[in-house]
C-alpha cells in the first residue's frame, strides 16, 4: 500500500511563487466550469476534462479525477486551459 502511494504519479502544479496570490488574488468560481487543461506529470503531459475552481490573471486552479479514482487539484498556467465546448446533438433529417 505504501509503495503504491509513493510511486503513484502526481501532477506537477505551479508553485506559490508562480501563482503569486499575494499580488494577484484569485477569483473563486461559484460553480466550477467544465474545461480541458494540459496537466503535467513527470512521466507525461495529459489533457483531462477538468473543473475550473479559481483563477487569477495568469493562472487557473483546476480539479480532475484520474482513471485510478484519485482526485487532483492545483494551479496551471491560464494558457493551458480551454473551455470545454458544449455537447450538441445533431438533428436527423
mmCIF file with all atom_site columns, C-alpha atoms in Angstrom:
data_model
loop_
_atom_site.group_PDB
_atom_site.id
_atom_site.type_symbol
_atom_site.label_atom_id
_atom_site.label_alt_id
_atom_site.label_comp_id
_atom_site.label_asym_id
_atom_site.label_entity_id
_atom_site.label_seq_id
_atom_site.pdbx_PDB_ins_code
_atom_site.Cartn_x
_atom_site.Cartn_y
_atom_site.Cartn_z
_atom_site.occupancy
_atom_site.B_iso_or_equiv
_atom_site.pdbx_formal_charge
_atom_site.auth_seq_id
_atom_site.auth_comp_id
_atom_site.auth_asym_id
_atom_site.auth_atom_id
_atom_site.pdbx_PDB_model_num
ATOM 1  C CA . UNK A 1 1  ? 0.000   0.000  0.000   1.00 0.00 ? 1  UNK A CA 1
ATOM 2  C CA . UNK A 1 2  ? 2.734   2.479  0.941   1.00 0.00 ? 2  UNK A CA 1
ATOM 3  C CA . UNK A 1 3  ? 4.649   1.641  -2.246  1.00 0.00 ? 3  UNK A CA 1
ATOM 4  C CA . UNK A 1 4  ? 1.533   2.429  -4.312  1.00 0.00 ? 4  UNK A CA 1
ATOM 5  C CA . UNK A 1 5  ? 1.161   5.826  -2.671  1.00 0.00 ? 5  UNK A CA 1
ATOM 6  C CA . UNK A 1 6  ? 4.838   6.689  -3.111  1.00 0.00 ? 6  UNK A CA 1
ATOM 7  C CA . UNK A 1 7  ? 5.017   5.524  -6.739  1.00 0.00 ? 7  UNK A CA 1
ATOM 8  C CA . UNK A 1 8  ? 1.622   6.780  -7.918  1.00 0.00 ? 8  UNK A CA 1
ATOM 9  C CA . UNK A 1 9  ? 2.107   9.584  -10.469 1.00 0.00 ? 9  UNK A CA 1
ATOM 10 C CA . UNK A 1 10 ? 1.241   13.073 -9.256  1.00 0.00 ? 10 UNK A CA 1
ATOM 11 C CA . UNK A 1 11 ? 0.677   16.250 -11.262 1.00 0.00 ? 11 UNK A CA 1
ATOM 12 C CA . UNK A 1 12 ? 3.355   18.937 -11.297 1.00 0.00 ? 12 UNK A CA 1
ATOM 13 C CA . UNK A 1 13 ? 1.451   22.088 -10.327 1.00 0.00 ? 13 UNK A CA 1
ATOM 14 C CA . UNK A 1 14 ? 2.604   25.708 -10.380 1.00 0.00 ? 14 UNK A CA 1
ATOM 15 C CA . UNK A 1 15 ? 4.358   26.894 -7.232  1.00 0.00 ? 15 UNK A CA 1
ATOM 16 C CA . UNK A 1 16 ? 3.010   29.553 -4.854  1.00 0.00 ? 16 UNK A CA 1
ATOM 17 C CA . UNK A 1 17 ? 5.591   31.967 -6.252  1.00 0.00 ? 17 UNK A CA 1
ATOM 18 C CA . UNK A 1 18 ? 4.413   31.360 -9.816  1.00 0.00 ? 18 UNK A CA 1
ATOM 19 C CA . UNK A 1 19 ? 0.735   31.835 -8.940  1.00 0.00 ? 19 UNK A CA 1
ATOM 20 C CA . UNK A 1 20 ? 1.568   34.928 -6.821  1.00 0.00 ? 20 UNK A CA 1
ATOM 21 C CA . UNK A 1 21 ? -1.747  35.232 -4.974  1.00 0.00 ? 21 UNK A CA 1
ATOM 22 C CA . UNK A 1 22 ? -0.308  37.982 -2.741  1.00 0.00 ? 22 UNK A CA 1
ATOM 23 C CA . UNK A 1 23 ? -0.151  40.350 -5.720  1.00 0.00 ? 23 UNK A CA 1
ATOM 24 C CA . UNK A 1 24 ? -2.816  38.792 -7.930  1.00 0.00 ? 24 UNK A CA 1
ATOM 25 C CA . UNK A 1 25 ? -5.690  37.439 -5.786  1.00 0.00 ? 25 UNK A CA 1
ATOM 26 C CA . UNK A 1 26 ? -7.796  34.581 -7.094  1.00 0.00 ? 26 UNK A CA 1
ATOM 27 C CA . UNK A 1 27 ? -11.425 34.728 -8.126  1.00 0.00 ? 27 UNK A CA 1
ATOM 28 C CA . UNK A 1 28 ? -13.214 31.639 -6.791  1.00 0.00 ? 28 UNK A CA 1
ATOM 29 C CA . UNK A 1 29 ? -15.858 30.116 -9.045  1.00 0.00 ? 29 UNK A CA 1
ATOM 30 C CA . UNK A 1 30 ? -19.330 29.973 -7.522  1.00 0.00 ? 30 UNK A CA 1
ATOM 31 C CA . UNK A 1 31 ? -19.968 26.969 -9.771  1.00 0.00 ? 31 UNK A CA 1
ATOM 32 C CA . UNK A 1 32 ? -16.990 25.068 -11.214 1.00 0.00 ? 32 UNK A CA 1
ATOM 33 C CA . UNK A 1 33 ? -16.827 25.387 -15.011 1.00 0.00 ? 33 UNK A CA 1
ATOM 34 C CA . UNK A 1 34 ? -16.002 22.420 -17.258 1.00 0.00 ? 34 UNK A CA 1
ATOM 35 C CA . UNK A 1 35 ? -12.824 22.746 -19.308 1.00 0.00 ? 35 UNK A CA 1
ATOM 36 C CA . UNK A 1 36 ? -9.918  20.811 -20.763 1.00 0.00 ? 36 UNK A CA 1
ATOM 37 C CA . UNK A 1 37 ? -6.404  21.504 -19.486 1.00 0.00 ? 37 UNK A CA 1
ATOM 38 C CA . UNK A 1 38 ? -2.843  20.456 -20.100 1.00 0.00 ? 38 UNK A CA 1
ATOM 39 C CA . UNK A 1 39 ? -1.669  18.894 -16.826 1.00 0.00 ? 39 UNK A CA 1
ATOM 40 C CA . UNK A 1 40 ? 1.998   17.991 -16.406 1.00 0.00 ? 40 UNK A CA 1
ATOM 41 C CA . UNK A 1 41 ? 3.154   14.812 -14.721 1.00 0.00 ? 41 UNK A CA 1
ATOM 42 C CA . UNK A 1 42 ? 6.846   13.881 -14.513 1.00 0.00 ? 42 UNK A CA 1
ATOM 43 C CA . UNK A 1 43 ? 6.089   10.958 -16.825 1.00 0.00 ? 43 UNK A CA 1
ATOM 44 C CA . UNK A 1 44 ? 3.878   12.714 -19.399 1.00 0.00 ? 44 UNK A CA 1
ATOM 45 C CA . UNK A 1 45 ? 1.521   15.576 -20.179 1.00 0.00 ? 45 UNK A CA 1
ATOM 46 C CA . UNK A 1 46 ? -2.195  14.752 -20.260 1.00 0.00 ? 46 UNK A CA 1
ATOM 47 C CA . UNK A 1 47 ? -5.304  16.707 -21.294 1.00 0.00 ? 47 UNK A CA 1
ATOM 48 C CA . UNK A 1 48 ? -8.080  15.604 -18.921 1.00 0.00 ? 48 UNK A CA 1
ATOM 49 C CA . UNK A 1 49 ? -11.528 17.091 -18.611 1.00 0.00 ? 49 UNK A CA 1
ATOM 50 C CA . UNK A 1 50 ? -11.292 19.364 -15.568 1.00 0.00 ? 50 UNK A CA 1
ATOM 51 C CA . UNK A 1 51 ? -13.365 21.732 -13.462 1.00 0.00 ? 51 UNK A CA 1
ATOM 52 C CA . UNK A 1 52 ? -12.148 25.316 -13.152 1.00 0.00 ? 52 UNK A CA 1
ATOM 53 C CA . UNK A 1 53 ? -12.467 26.234 -9.475  1.00 0.00 ? 53 UNK A CA 1
ATOM 54 C CA . UNK A 1 54 ? -10.493 29.521 -9.315  1.00 0.00 ? 54 UNK A CA 1
ATOM 55 C CA . UNK A 1 55 ? -8.326  31.813 -11.426 1.00 0.00 ? 55 UNK A CA 1
ATOM 56 C CA . UNK A 1 56 ? -6.293  34.992 -11.463 1.00 0.00 ? 56 UNK A CA 1
ATOM 57 C CA . UNK A 1 57 ? -4.778  36.993 -14.306 1.00 0.00 ? 57 UNK A CA 1
ATOM 58 C CA . UNK A 1 58 ? -2.232  34.351 -15.308 1.00 0.00 ? 58 UNK A CA 1
ATOM 59 C CA . UNK A 1 59 ? -3.152  31.036 -13.634 1.00 0.00 ? 59 UNK A CA 1
ATOM 60 C CA . UNK A 1 60 ? -6.156  28.728 -13.244 1.00 0.00 ? 60 UNK A CA 1
ATOM 61 C CA . UNK A 1 61 ? -6.895  26.272 -10.426 1.00 0.00 ? 61 UNK A CA 1
ATOM 62 C CA . UNK A 1 62 ? -8.320  23.049 -11.836 1.00 0.00 ? 62 UNK A CA 1
ATOM 63 C CA . UNK A 1 63 ? -9.679  19.831 -10.351 1.00 0.00 ? 63 UNK A CA 1
ATOM 64 C CA . UNK A 1 64 ? -9.998  16.440 -12.027 1.00 0.00 ? 64 UNK A CA 1
ATOM 65 C CA . UNK A 1 65 ? -10.342 12.775 -11.170 1.00 0.00 ? 65 UNK A CA 1
ATOM 66 C CA . UNK A 1 66 ? -7.764  10.421 -12.678 1.00 0.00 ? 66 UNK A CA 1
ATOM 67 C CA . UNK A 1 67 ? -8.530  6.965  -14.039 1.00 0.00 ? 67 UNK A CA 1
ATOM 68 C CA . UNK A 1 68 ? -7.410  5.412  -10.749 1.00 0.00 ? 68 UNK A CA 1
ATOM 69 C CA . UNK A 1 69 ? -10.123 7.401  -8.925  1.00 0.00 ? 69 UNK A CA 1
ATOM 70 C CA . UNK A 1 70 ? -7.720  9.837  -7.282  1.00 0.00 ? 70 UNK A CA 1
ATOM 71 C CA . UNK A 1 71 ? -8.821  13.493 -7.327  1.00 0.00 ? 71 UNK A CA 1
ATOM 72 C CA . UNK A 1 72 ? -6.163  16.106 -8.094  1.00 0.00 ? 72 UNK A CA 1
ATOM 73 C CA . UNK A 1 73 ? -6.412  19.880 -7.682  1.00 0.00 ? 73 UNK A CA 1
ATOM 74 C CA . UNK A 1 74 ? -3.836  22.554 -8.409  1.00 0.00 ? 74 UNK A CA 1
ATOM 75 C CA . UNK A 1 75 ? -2.728  25.543 -10.448 1.00 0.00 ? 75 UNK A CA 1
ATOM 76 C CA . UNK A 1 76 ? -1.755  25.591 -14.153 1.00 0.00 ? 76 UNK A CA 1
ATOM 77 C CA . UNK A 1 77 ? -0.940  28.492 -16.484 1.00 0.00 ? 77 UNK A CA 1
ATOM 78 C CA . UNK A 1 78 ? -4.117  30.055 -17.914 1.00 0.00 ? 78 UNK A CA 1
ATOM 79 C CA . UNK A 1 79 ? -2.974  29.333 -21.478 1.00 0.00 ? 79 UNK A CA 1
ATOM 80 C CA . UNK A 1 80 ? -3.017  25.604 -20.606 1.00 0.00 ? 80 UNK A CA 1
ATOM 81 C CA . UNK A 1 81 ? -6.820  25.686 -20.169 1.00 0.00 ? 81 UNK A CA 1
ATOM 82 C CA . UNK A 1 82 ? -9.515  25.680 -22.846 1.00 0.00 ? 82 UNK A CA 1
ATOM 83 C CA . UNK A 1 83 ? -13.258 25.915 -22.400 1.00 0.00 ? 83 UNK A CA 1
ATOM 84 C CA . UNK A 1 84 ? -14.976 22.630 -22.968 1.00 0.00 ? 84 UNK A CA 1
ATOM 85 C CA . UNK A 1 85 ? -17.287 23.010 -25.952 1.00 0.00 ? 85 UNK A CA 1
ATOM 86 C CA . UNK A 1 86 ? -20.897 22.156 -25.166 1.00 0.00 ? 86 UNK A CA 1
ATOM 87 C CA . UNK A 1 87 ? -22.091 18.823 -26.440 1.00 0.00 ? 87 UNK A CA 1
ATOM 88 C CA . UNK A 1 88 ? -24.520 19.202 -29.269 1.00 0.00 ? 88 UNK A CA 1
ATOM 89 C CA . UNK A 1 89 ? -26.818 16.616 -30.691 1.00 0.00 ? 89 UNK A CA 1
ATOM 90 C CA . UNK A 1 90 ? -27.206 16.807 -34.425 1.00 0.00 ? 90 UNK A CA 1
ATOM 91 C CA . UNK A 1 91 ? -30.743 16.614 -35.688 1.00 0.00 ? 91 UNK A CA 1
ATOM 92 C CA . UNK A 1 92 ? -31.538 13.870 -38.121 1.00 0.00 ? 92 UNK A CA 1
ATOM 93 C CA . UNK A 1 93 ? -33.307 14.882 -41.269 1.00 0.00 ? 93 UNK A CA 1
#
